[in-house]
Amino acid sequence: MLYKSDDKSKHTELQLPGFSTELETLEIPQYTLPQKPLDAQTVYHLIKDELLDEGVARHNLATFCQTSMEEEATRLMSEMLEKNAIDKSEYPRTAEIESHCVNMIASLWNAPASENYLGTSTVGSSEACMLGGIALKFNWRARAEAAGVAVQAQKPNLVISAGYQVCWEKFAVYFDIELRAVPLDEAHLGLDLRAVLDYVDDYTIGVVGILGQTYTGCYDDIQGLNALLETYNQTAQVSVPLHVDAASGGLFTPFVEPERLWDFRLSQVVSINTSGHKYGLVYPGVGWIVWRGERYLPKELIFNVSYLGGTMPTMAINFSRSASQIIGQYYNFLRFGFEGYRRIHTNTQKVALFLSGVLAETGYFRLYNDGSHLPVVCFALKEDAEVLWSLYDLSDRMQMKGWQIPTYPLPAALDDVIIQRYVCRADLEYNMAEELAEDLRQALEELNHAHVLRTAPPTNKISGFTH
Ligand SMILES: *Cc1c(COP(=O)(O)O)cnc(C)c1O
């Protein structure tokens, strides 16, 4: 967030906690640096108390991000916090671990070794998408110039479903690209394959397929998209490559539906990103991007950092950051292996299916995603539900019971549909899901008997669902 000088809350000073050993009551300024140091214990408690009412992370069904890791992983990561991921020379073993992870992910995504794939860790999918997008832009320019297209005559564009995550809008604004959003296909809630080629021209740097749209968890038909582009590229003056934004599906689908074709097995896929901190099961922030081959990552985008007396190529927007998330990713890969990830994700999927079953049973909801692919449950109130309450009221009721569950409108052209979404993660265990189901039944009962004040139709609100 960007903060302004007038964003200060009313209480500009902290009081020492009641159990403090300090006898005098100190007032600690919050918007200017305190003059004197405080002892570590006091500050620890002070800040811990300040953060107390933020809700239980495991009850937060709004986020795709990991909210629980094993004790050994957490310990290992906290012991490695000081390692700077960019200092390849000082921490060569850490650099080696990053390379192990890239190779593991590339093989999980079936990158053909013959094409010399390459990849890197990032802070998250947002950075990875920026890197992927920049590579698409540079490659497009080279292809378009070679084909005699006047590259300055028009802004280059990127084609994506209207259900894109906000990072693509950032990419478009920051790097001066026209974002061409294809309205959602009502039948599939993904990229509309009947319309997508209408948005493509000689200025298109690439098309993005999304493996798990943030709004609904539904998959774009990436295999279908690949077939369309394969045909288009046979006669195109400037060919159009495919990038897959697999922020949530990239470390889920290969374990649960290995036969689904969405990755480098498809001929037009040149790069794929994922968030290690979503279904890669690592705390935020780590992401990954892999390019199918060296020729898809233009040389001018690669910068060298020193490494053991020589240099090592890197591609990143950020420079310094802790390596502990990379180490956490490696821990999970070693600890769970393919079978472990498969078991964990399959259990999460069972939980999602259980919850969508409970929701369906109530009779009030129309399911948009029952969790049978990505374990995301997404539903709207049926038009004939004949209730006075809205999904926003239901979110509020569930929040009273501690659950954070977002309600928001879908993107164009379905923006008159209000949905509610449960993102199921590994730490939403079956027992917890049963409690959630019980709380839901109670909330519905309460709402049906509540005195609901309705003076106007509920306005569309947006709550934190984008991650
Ligand atoms: C979450 C998400 C992103 C952004 O990922 P971060 O790792 O939070 O930066 C991008 N695309 C999609 C489809 C997402 O779901």
PDB file of C-alpha atoms in Angstrom, residues 306-411:
ATOM      1  CA  SER A 306      29.215 -12.631  -9.608  1.00  0.00           C
ATOM      2  CA  TYR A 307      29.412 -16.292  -8.723  1.00  0.00           C
ATOM      3  CA  LEU A 308      32.446 -18.147  -7.446  1.00  0.00           C
ATOM      4  CA  GLY A 309      34.972 -15.990  -9.227  1.00  0.00           C
ATOM      5  CA  GLY A 310      32.923 -15.958 -12.408  1.00  0.00           C
ATOM      6  CA  THR A 311      29.445 -14.755 -13.238  1.00  0.00           C
ATOM      7  CA  MET A 312      26.004 -16.250 -13.294  1.00  0.00           C
ATOM      8  CA  PRO A 313      23.087 -15.136 -15.491  1.00  0.00           C
ATOM      9  CA  THR A 314      19.997 -13.854 -13.677  1.00  0.00           C
ATOM     10  CA  MET A 315      16.685 -12.432 -14.667  1.00  0.00           C
ATOM     11  CA  ALA A 316      14.734 -10.580 -12.004  1.00  0.00           C
ATOM     12  CA  ILE A 317      13.054  -7.280 -11.281  1.00  0.00           C
ATOM     13  CA  ASN A 318      14.031  -7.416  -7.636  1.00  0.00           C
ATOM     14  CA  PHE A 319      17.610  -7.651  -6.421  1.00  0.00           C
ATOM     15  CA  SER A 320      18.027  -8.569  -2.729  1.00  0.00           C
ATOM     16  CA  ARG A 321      15.609 -10.833  -0.902  1.00  0.00           C
ATOM     17  CA  SER A 322      15.831 -13.621   1.625  1.00  0.00           C
ATOM     18  CA  ALA A 323      16.526 -17.085   0.266  1.00  0.00           C
ATOM     19  CA  SER A 324      14.529 -18.739   3.021  1.00  0.00           C
ATOM     20  CA  GLN A 325      11.418 -19.231   0.875  1.00  0.00           C
ATOM     21  CA  ILE A 326      13.479 -20.950  -1.806  1.00  0.00           C
ATOM     22  CA  ILE A 327      14.880 -23.207   0.893  1.00  0.00           C
ATOM     23  CA  GLY A 328      11.321 -23.799   2.150  1.00  0.00           C
ATOM     24  CA  GLN A 329      10.304 -24.849  -1.362  1.00  0.00           C
ATOM     25  CA  TYR A 330      13.201 -27.278  -1.554  1.00  0.00           C
ATOM     26  CA  TYR A 331      12.269 -28.671   1.855  1.00  0.00           C
ATOM     27  CA  ASN A 332       8.729 -29.368   0.652  1.00  0.00           C
ATOM     28  CA  PHE A 333       9.903 -30.955  -2.600  1.00  0.00           C
ATOM     29  CA  LEU A 334      12.224 -33.321  -0.721  1.00  0.00           C
ATOM     30  CA  ARG A 335       9.845 -33.946   2.132  1.00  0.00           C
ATOM     31  CA  PHE A 336       6.673 -34.674   0.154  1.00  0.00           C
ATOM     32  CA  GLY A 337       7.938 -35.840  -3.221  1.00  0.00           C
ATOM     33  CA  PHE A 338       5.416 -36.509  -5.973  1.00  0.00           C
ATOM     34  CA  GLU A 339       3.376 -38.942  -3.889  1.00  0.00           C
ATOM     35  CA  GLY A 340       3.206 -36.607  -0.903  1.00  0.00           C
ATOM     36  CA  TYR A 341       2.004 -33.639  -2.936  1.00  0.00           C
ATOM     37  CA  ARG A 342      -0.504 -35.863  -4.649  1.00  0.00           C
ATOM     38  CA  ARG A 343      -1.867 -37.129  -1.332  1.00  0.00           C
ATOM     39  CA  ILE A 344      -2.068 -33.674   0.247  1.00  0.00           C
ATOM     40  CA  HIS A 345      -3.762 -32.118  -2.784  1.00  0.00           C
ATOM     41  CA  THR A 346      -6.169 -35.019  -3.209  1.00  0.00           C
ATOM     42  CA  ASN A 347      -7.250 -34.602   0.407  1.00  0.00           C
ATOM     43  CA  THR A 348      -7.768 -30.879  -0.127  1.00  0.00           C
ATOM     44  CA  GLN A 349      -9.875 -31.701  -3.150  1.00  0.00           C
ATOM     45  CA  LYS A 350     -12.008 -34.085  -1.064  1.00  0.00           C
ATOM     46  CA  VAL A 351     -12.596 -31.282   1.422  1.00  0.00           C
ATOM     47  CA  ALA A 352     -13.638 -28.944  -1.406  1.00  0.00           C
ATOM     48  CA  LEU A 353     -16.034 -31.553  -2.806  1.00  0.00           C
ATOM     49  CA  PHE A 354     -17.493 -32.152   0.642  1.00  0.00           C
ATOM     50  CA  LEU A 355     -18.131 -28.426   1.085  1.00  0.00           C
ATOM     51  CA  SER A 356     -19.675 -27.996  -2.355  1.00  0.00           C
ATOM     52  CA  GLY A 357     -21.937 -30.946  -1.536  1.00  0.00           C
ATOM     53  CA  VAL A 358     -23.053 -29.245   1.673  1.00  0.00           C
ATOM     54  CA  LEU A 359     -23.717 -26.002  -0.204  1.00  0.00           C
ATOM     55  CA  ALA A 360     -25.701 -27.791  -2.903  1.00  0.00           C
ATOM     56  CA  GLU A 361     -27.781 -29.600  -0.285  1.00  0.00           C
ATOM     57  CA  THR A 362     -29.044 -26.346   1.194  1.00  0.00           C
ATOM     58  CA  GLY A 363     -30.851 -25.672  -2.075  1.00  0.00           C
ATOM     59  CA  TYR A 364     -30.006 -21.959  -2.059  1.00  0.00           C
ATOM     60  CA  PHE A 365     -26.914 -21.899  -4.234  1.00  0.00           C
ATOM     61  CA  ARG A 366     -25.888 -22.355  -7.817  1.00  0.00           C
ATOM     62  CA  LEU A 367     -22.378 -23.798  -7.963  1.00  0.00           C
ATOM     63  CA  TYR A 368     -19.942 -22.270 -10.444  1.00  0.00           C
ATOM     64  CA  ASN A 369     -17.066 -24.459  -9.331  1.00  0.00           C
ATOM     65  CA  ASP A 370     -17.564 -27.536  -7.169  1.00  0.00           C
ATOM     66  CA  GLY A 371     -13.836 -27.997  -6.544  1.00  0.00           C
ATOM     67  CA  SER A 372     -13.388 -31.044  -8.716  1.00  0.00           C
ATOM     68  CA  HIS A 373     -10.292 -29.556 -10.384  1.00  0.00           C
ATOM     69  CA  LEU A 374      -8.659 -26.782  -8.393  1.00  0.00           C
ATOM     70  CA  PRO A 375     -10.096 -27.117  -4.854  1.00  0.00           C
ATOM     71  CA  VAL A 376     -11.938 -23.818  -5.033  1.00  0.00           C
ATOM     72  CA  VAL A 377     -15.647 -23.723  -4.315  1.00  0.00           C
ATOM     73  CA  CYS A 378     -17.513 -20.902  -5.917  1.00  0.00           C
ATOM     74  CA  PHE A 379     -21.247 -20.236  -5.909  1.00  0.00           C
ATOM     75  CA  ALA A 380     -23.982 -17.668  -6.427  1.00  0.00           C
ATOM     76  CA  LEU A 381     -27.374 -17.353  -4.802  1.00  0.00           C
ATOM     77  CA  LYS A 382     -30.012 -19.001  -7.002  1.00  0.00           C
ATOM     78  CA  GLU A 383     -32.281 -16.485  -8.674  1.00  0.00           C
ATOM     79  CA  ASP A 384     -35.341 -18.225  -7.261  1.00  0.00           C
ATOM     80  CA  ALA A 385     -33.872 -18.635  -3.765  1.00  0.00           C
ATOM     81  CA  GLU A 386     -36.569 -16.321  -2.324  1.00  0.00           C
ATOM     82  CA  VAL A 387     -34.545 -15.115   0.620  1.00  0.00           C
ATOM     83  CA  LEU A 388     -34.162 -11.585   1.961  1.00  0.00           C
ATOM     84  CA  TRP A 389     -30.444 -11.885   2.655  1.00  0.00           C
ATOM     85  CA  SER A 390     -27.582 -11.575   0.180  1.00  0.00           C
ATOM     86  CA  LEU A 391     -24.238 -13.343  -0.087  1.00  0.00           C
ATOM     87  CA  TYR A 392     -22.685 -10.249   1.501  1.00  0.00           C
ATOM     88  CA  ASP A 393     -24.884 -10.859   4.570  1.00  0.00           C
ATOM     89  CA  LEU A 394     -23.772 -14.467   4.592  1.00  0.00           C
ATOM     90  CA  SER A 395     -20.095 -13.407   4.509  1.00  0.00           C
ATOM     91  CA  ASP A 396     -20.758 -11.131   7.483  1.00  0.00           C
ATOM     92  CA  ARG A 397     -22.458 -13.951   9.429  1.00  0.00           C
ATOM     93  CA  MET A 398     -19.600 -16.323   8.732  1.00  0.00           C
ATOM     94  CA  GLN A 399     -17.145 -13.677   9.845  1.00  0.00           C
ATOM     95  CA  MET A 400     -18.921 -13.549  13.203  1.00  0.00           C
ATOM     96  CA  LYS A 401     -17.943 -17.195  13.512  1.00  0.00           C
ATOM     97  CA  GLY A 402     -14.344 -16.381  12.578  1.00  0.00           C
ATOM     98  CA  TRP A 403     -14.383 -17.393   8.893  1.00  0.00           C
ATOM     99  CA  GLN A 404     -13.124 -14.966   6.285  1.00  0.00           C
ATOM    100  CA  ILE A 405     -15.040 -15.713   3.092  1.00  0.00           C
ATOM    101  CA  PRO A 406     -15.173 -13.159   0.276  1.00  0.00           C
ATOM    102  CA  THR A 407     -18.174 -12.169  -1.837  1.00  0.00           C
ATOM    103  CA  TYR A 408     -17.666 -10.195  -5.053  1.00  0.00           C
ATOM    104  CA  PRO A 409     -18.940  -9.730  -8.618  1.00  0.00           C
ATOM    105  CA  LEU A 410     -17.488 -11.721 -11.532  1.00  0.00           C
ATOM    106  CA  PRO A 411     -15.566  -9.834 -14.242  1.00  0.00           C
TER     107      PRO A 411
END
